[in-house]
XYZ file of C-alpha atoms in Angstrom:
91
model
C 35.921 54.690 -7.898
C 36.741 53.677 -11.331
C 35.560 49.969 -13.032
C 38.352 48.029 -14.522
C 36.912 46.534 -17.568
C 39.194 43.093 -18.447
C 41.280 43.388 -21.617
C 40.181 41.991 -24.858
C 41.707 38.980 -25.895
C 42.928 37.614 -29.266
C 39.710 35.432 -29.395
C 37.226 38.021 -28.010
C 37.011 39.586 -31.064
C 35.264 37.901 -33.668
C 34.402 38.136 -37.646
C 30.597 39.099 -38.372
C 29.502 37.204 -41.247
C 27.556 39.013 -43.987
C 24.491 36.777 -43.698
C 24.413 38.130 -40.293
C 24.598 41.874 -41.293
C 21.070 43.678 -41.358
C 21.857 45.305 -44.801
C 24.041 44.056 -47.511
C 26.154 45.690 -50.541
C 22.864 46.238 -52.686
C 21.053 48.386 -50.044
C 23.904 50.547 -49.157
C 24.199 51.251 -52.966
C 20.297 51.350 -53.343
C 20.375 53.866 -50.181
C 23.018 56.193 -51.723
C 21.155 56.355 -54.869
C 18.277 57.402 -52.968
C 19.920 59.638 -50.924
C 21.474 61.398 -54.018
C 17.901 61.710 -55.504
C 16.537 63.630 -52.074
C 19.516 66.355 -52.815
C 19.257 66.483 -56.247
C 15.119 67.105 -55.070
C 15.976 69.769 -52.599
C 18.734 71.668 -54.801
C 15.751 71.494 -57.449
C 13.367 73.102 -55.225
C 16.465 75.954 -53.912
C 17.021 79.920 -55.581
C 16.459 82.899 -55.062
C 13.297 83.986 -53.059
C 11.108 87.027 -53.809
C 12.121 90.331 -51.796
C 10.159 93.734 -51.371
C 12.715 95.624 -52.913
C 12.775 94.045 -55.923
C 8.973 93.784 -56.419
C 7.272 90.391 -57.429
C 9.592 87.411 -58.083
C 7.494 85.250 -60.740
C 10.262 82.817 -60.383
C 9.099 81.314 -57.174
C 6.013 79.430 -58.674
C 8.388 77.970 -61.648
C 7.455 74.746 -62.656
C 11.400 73.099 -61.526
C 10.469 74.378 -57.940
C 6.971 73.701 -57.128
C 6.385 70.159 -58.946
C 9.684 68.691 -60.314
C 11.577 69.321 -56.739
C 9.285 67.816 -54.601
C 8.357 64.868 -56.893
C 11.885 63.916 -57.101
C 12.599 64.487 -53.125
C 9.186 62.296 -52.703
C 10.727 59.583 -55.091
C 13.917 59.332 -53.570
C 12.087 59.284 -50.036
C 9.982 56.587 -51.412
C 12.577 54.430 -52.867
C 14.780 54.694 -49.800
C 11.854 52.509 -48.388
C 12.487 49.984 -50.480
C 16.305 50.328 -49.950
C 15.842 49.424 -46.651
C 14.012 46.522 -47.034
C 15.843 45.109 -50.183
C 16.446 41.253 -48.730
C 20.812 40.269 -49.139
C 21.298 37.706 -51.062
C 21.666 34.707 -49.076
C 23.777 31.651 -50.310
């Protein structure tokens, strides 16, 4: 049995206006900034790991990969928060 759905009309389709939107310009920018700073975190916090074969890797307890990665994932994770809920401007 299959449903006919009616067509759509010329007037069935209708213009959303951007005070309706839930997010405006700003937060998508603000969101893609934030996203950019969770990669940048996580391609901080990436390399090489430490095998048997090679012995001890001293490399995994850098500095760049145990504080700087994860503060900057944390940040952008944080500030994407606030991207969210960044109010468009409303005229």
């Amino acid at each position: 049995m299959k449903i006919k759905l009616p067509a759509p009309q010329q007037g069935d389709i209708k213009k959303v206006e951007d005070s309706q939107r839930a997010f405006g310009r700003k937060n998508y920018i603000a969101m893609a900034c934030c996203l950019a700073l969770i990669v940048i975190g996580f391609i901080l916090m990436a390399g090489s790991g430490s095998s048997v074969e090679d012995g001890f890797n001293p490399d995994i307890f850098s500095t760049r990969r145990i504080v700087i990665g994860p503060c900057v994932t944390f940040l952008g994770f944080l500030l994407m928060a606030f991207a969210i809920l960044i109010t468009p401007n409303k005229d």
